[in-house]
Coordinates of C-alpha atoms and ligand atoms in Angstrom, one line a residue:
X1036 CA 15.1 -16.0 11.3
X1037 CA 16.2 -13.6 8.7
X1038 CA 20.0 -12.7 8.4
X1039 CA 21.3 -9.5 10.0
X1040 CA 21.1 -6.7 7.5
X1041 CA 24.6 -5.8 5.9
X1042 CA 23.5 -3.2 3.5
X1043 CA 20.8 -0.6 3.1
X1044 CA 19.0 -2.8 0.7
X1045 CA 19.0 -5.7 3.2
X1046 CA 16.9 -3.7 5.6
X1047 CA 14.1 -3.9 3.1
X1048 CA 11.8 -6.9 3.6
X1049 CA 12.4 -9.6 1.0
X1050 CA 9.0 -9.5 -0.6
X1051 CA 9.2 -5.7 -0.8
X1052 CA 12.6 -6.0 -2.7
X1053 CA 11.0 -8.0 -5.4
X1054 CA 9.0 -5.1 -6.5
X1055 CA 10.3 -3.0 -9.3
X1056 CA 10.2 0.8 -9.4
X1057 CA 7.1 2.1 -11.2
X1058 CA 8.1 3.1 -14.7
X1059 CA 5.1 5.4 -15.2
X1060 CA 6.2 7.3 -12.0
X1061 CA 9.7 7.8 -13.4
X1062 CA 8.2 8.9 -16.7
X1063 CA 5.9 11.3 -14.7
X1064 CA 8.7 12.8 -13.0
X1065 CA 10.7 13.4 -16.1
X1066 CA 7.7 15.1 -17.9
X1067 CA 7.1 17.3 -14.8
X1068 CA 10.5 18.7 -15.1
X1069 CA 10.1 19.7 -18.9
X1070 CA 8.5 22.9 -20.2
X1071 CA 5.6 22.9 -22.7
X1072 CA 5.0 19.3 -22.5
X1073 CA 1.5 17.7 -22.0
X1074 CA 1.9 14.8 -19.6
X1075 CA -0.4 11.8 -20.5
X1076 CA 1.4 9.6 -18.0
X1077 CA -0.9 9.6 -15.1
X1078 CA -4.7 9.1 -15.7
X1079 CA -6.4 12.1 -14.2
X1080 CA -9.5 14.2 -15.2
X1081 CA -8.7 16.9 -17.6
X1082 CA -10.4 19.4 -15.5
X1083 CA -9.9 21.1 -12.0
X1084 CA -12.1 19.8 -9.3
X1085 CA -15.4 21.5 -9.7
X1086 CA -15.8 24.7 -7.5
X1087 CA -18.7 23.4 -5.3
X1088 CA -16.5 20.5 -4.2
X1089 CA -13.5 22.8 -3.5
X1090 CA -15.6 25.4 -1.8
X1091 CA -17.1 22.6 0.6
X1092 CA -13.5 21.5 1.5
X1093 CA -12.4 25.1 2.1
X1094 CA -15.5 25.9 4.2
X1095 CA -15.0 22.6 6.4
X1096 CA -11.5 23.8 7.1
X1097 CA -12.7 27.3 8.0
X1098 CA -15.2 25.7 10.4
X1099 CA -12.4 23.7 12.0
X1100 CA -13.5 20.4 10.8
X1101 CA -9.9 19.0 11.1
X1102 CA -10.3 16.0 13.6
X1103 CA -10.7 12.4 13.3
X1104 CA -13.9 10.9 11.8
X1105 CA -15.2 7.5 12.4
X1106 CA -12.7 4.9 11.0
X1107 CA -15.5 4.1 8.5
X1108 CA -15.7 7.8 7.3
X1109 CA -18.6 10.2 7.9
X1110 CA -21.9 8.6 8.3
X1111 CA -23.4 11.4 6.2
X1112 CA -21.0 10.4 3.3
X1113 CA -21.6 6.8 3.8
X1114 CA -25.3 7.3 3.5
X1115 CA -24.8 9.3 0.3
X1116 CA -22.7 6.5 -1.2
X1117 CA -25.3 3.9 -0.3
X1118 CA -28.0 6.0 -2.1
X1119 CA -25.6 6.4 -5.1
X1120 CA -24.7 2.7 -5.4
X1121 CA -28.5 1.8 -5.0
X1122 CA -29.7 4.2 -7.6
X1123 CA -26.9 3.7 -10.3
X1124 CA -25.9 0.0 -9.8
X1125 CA -29.1 -1.5 -8.1
X1126 CA -27.0 -2.9 -5.1
X1127 CA -28.1 -2.4 -1.5
X1128 CA -25.2 -1.6 1.1
X1129 CA -26.1 -0.7 4.8
X1130 CA -24.2 2.5 5.4
X1131 CA -23.8 1.7 9.0
X1132 CA -22.2 -1.6 8.6
X1133 CA -21.2 -2.4 5.0
X1134 CA -19.5 0.9 3.7
X1135 CA -15.9 2.1 4.5
X1136 CA -14.7 5.2 2.9
X1137 CA -10.9 5.4 1.7
X1138 CA -8.8 7.9 0.0
X1139 CA -8.9 6.1 -3.3
X1140 CA -8.8 2.8 -5.0
X1141 CA -5.2 1.9 -3.9
X1142 CA -6.2 2.1 -0.1
X1143 CA -9.3 0.1 -0.8
X1144 CA -7.4 -2.5 -2.7
X1145 CA -4.8 -2.8 -0.1
X1146 CA -7.3 -3.3 2.8
X1147 CA -9.5 -5.8 0.8
X1148 CA -6.4 -7.8 -0.1
X1149 CA -4.9 -7.8 3.4
X1150 CA -8.2 -8.7 4.9
X1151 CA -8.8 -11.6 2.7
X1152 CA -5.5 -13.1 1.5
X1153 CA -3.4 -15.6 3.6
X1154 CA 0.3 -15.9 2.9
X1155 CA 0.8 -17.7 -0.5
X1156 CA -2.8 -17.5 -1.6
X1157 CA -3.0 -16.9 -5.3
X1158 CA -4.8 -13.7 -6.6
X1159 CA -5.5 -13.5 -10.3
X1160 CA -5.7 -10.3 -12.2
X1161 CA -6.0 -9.4 -15.8
X1162 CA -3.4 -7.8 -18.0
X1163 CA -2.9 -5.2 -19.5
X1164 CA -3.7 -3.4 -16.5
X1165 CA -2.9 -0.4 -14.2
X1166 CA 0.5 -0.7 -12.6
X1167 CA -0.3 -1.4 -8.9
X1168 CA -2.2 -4.5 -8.8
X1169 CA 0.7 -6.9 -8.8
X1170 CA 2.7 -5.0 -6.2
X1171 CA -0.5 -4.8 -4.0
X1172 CA -0.9 -8.5 -3.9
X1173 CA 2.9 -9.0 -3.1
X1174 CA 2.6 -6.6 -0.2
X1175 CA -0.4 -8.6 1.1
X1176 CA 1.9 -11.7 0.9
X1177 CA -0.1 -13.1 -1.7
X1178 CA 1.1 -14.6 -5.1
X1179 CA -0.1 -12.4 -8.0
X1180 CA -1.0 -14.5 -11.3
X1181 CA -1.8 -12.5 -14.5
X1182 CA -4.4 -13.6 -17.1
X1183 CA -3.7 -12.2 -20.4
X1184 CA -6.2 -10.5 -22.5
X1185 CA -5.9 -9.8 -26.1
X1186 CA -6.8 -7.0 -28.6
X1187 CA -8.3 -9.5 -30.9
X1188 CA -11.0 -10.2 -28.2
X1189 CA -11.3 -6.5 -27.2
X1190 CA -9.3 -7.4 -24.2
X1191 CA -12.3 -9.4 -22.8
X1192 CA -11.7 -12.1 -20.1
X1193 CA -11.9 -15.7 -21.5
X1194 CA -13.2 -18.5 -19.4
X1195 CA -10.4 -20.7 -20.8
X1196 CA -7.7 -18.3 -19.8
X1197 CA -9.1 -18.1 -16.3
X1198 CA -9.3 -22.0 -16.2
X1199 CA -5.7 -22.2 -17.3
X1200 CA -4.5 -19.8 -14.5
X1201 CA -6.6 -21.0 -11.7
X1202 CA -5.3 -23.6 -9.1
X1203 CA -6.4 -24.9 -5.7
X1204 CA -4.5 -22.1 -4.2
X1205 CA -6.6 -19.4 -5.9
X1206 CA -8.3 -17.2 -3.4
X1207 CA -9.5 -14.2 -5.4
X1208 CA -9.7 -12.4 -8.6
X1209 CA -9.4 -8.7 -9.1
X1210 CA -11.6 -7.0 -11.8
X1211 CA -11.1 -3.7 -13.2
X1212 CA -13.8 -2.9 -15.6
X1213 CA -13.9 -0.6 -17.7
X1214 CA -10.2 -1.5 -17.7
X1215 CA -7.5 1.1 -17.6
X1216 CA -5.9 1.2 -20.2
X1217 CA -7.6 -1.0 -22.7
X1218 CA -11.2 0.2 -22.1
X1219 CA -12.5 -3.3 -21.9
X1220 CA -15.8 -4.1 -20.3
X1221 CA -17.5 -7.0 -18.5
X1222 CA -21.3 -7.4 -18.0
X1223 CA -22.6 -9.0 -14.8
X1224 CA -24.4 -11.7 -16.8
X1225 CA -21.1 -12.6 -18.5
X1226 CA -19.3 -12.5 -15.3
X1227 CA -21.8 -14.8 -13.8
X1228 CA -21.1 -17.4 -16.5
X1229 CA -17.3 -17.0 -16.1
X1230 CA -17.1 -17.1 -12.3
X1231 CA -16.1 -20.0 -10.0
X1232 CA -18.3 -19.8 -6.9
X1233 CA -15.6 -20.0 -4.1
X1234 CA -13.8 -16.9 -5.1
X1235 CA -13.5 -13.5 -3.5
X1236 CA -14.2 -11.1 -6.1
X1237 CA -12.6 -7.5 -5.7
X1238 CA -13.9 -5.2 -8.3
X1239 CA -13.8 -1.6 -9.0
Ligands
PLP2131 C1 -7.6 1.4 -13.0 C2 -7.0 2.1 -12.0 N1 -6.9 1.4 -10.7 C3 -6.3 2.1 -9.6 C4 -5.9 3.5 -9.7 C5 -5.4 4.1 -8.3 O1 -6.4 4.9 -8.0 P1 -6.2 5.8 -6.7 O2 -5.4 7.0 -7.1 O3 -7.5 6.3 -6.4 O4 -5.5 5.1 -5.6 C6 -6.0 4.1 -10.8 C7 -5.7 5.5 -11.0 O5 -5.4 6.1 -12.0 C8 -6.6 3.5 -12.0 O6 -6.7 4.0 -13.1

């Protein structure tokens, strides 16, 4: 049993205490407080959400569409997603049973990790990368292990680096291609040659 909390910090779960503050968020907050500075801190489109999307959201509010939907998300939207991934990526997912809508990547990643990782399982991810992957694994009680990629290889994943990081406790690998911030890519054919069969692959 854990000891009785003595300080405010002690109230925070031990695994959460190990997670550092996000430097990019600190930077973003500083830039927000300054006049005439363009913030390149957070990756966002350089345009406002197109009007037809904003209009649809406003119209839905006007019609009182403010209640819960299915936990999977609206079926109409899931059907649209199913068509989109079929037409663009040649993969078939059943909108009734195989698609779940989240508010973004972070929620999807969190759900995927918590659904697949047992405490102490190792999850591999490639660096340099977006800031939240390591903490997401820690929050799911997994052990995050980075695979370094290098400019000289255009930040591609190398089989020997995966092999050097993988152990019998490796449960999953997270793949972010094209990678933020390096722009590295990975083809399906190359991944098939790199991949160990027993892994869960979480990609976006
Ligand atoms: C590569 C990458 N992963 C994850 C995220 C987080 O995405 P979201 O804001 O949809 O949770 C971002 C956001 O910029 C990102 O660039």
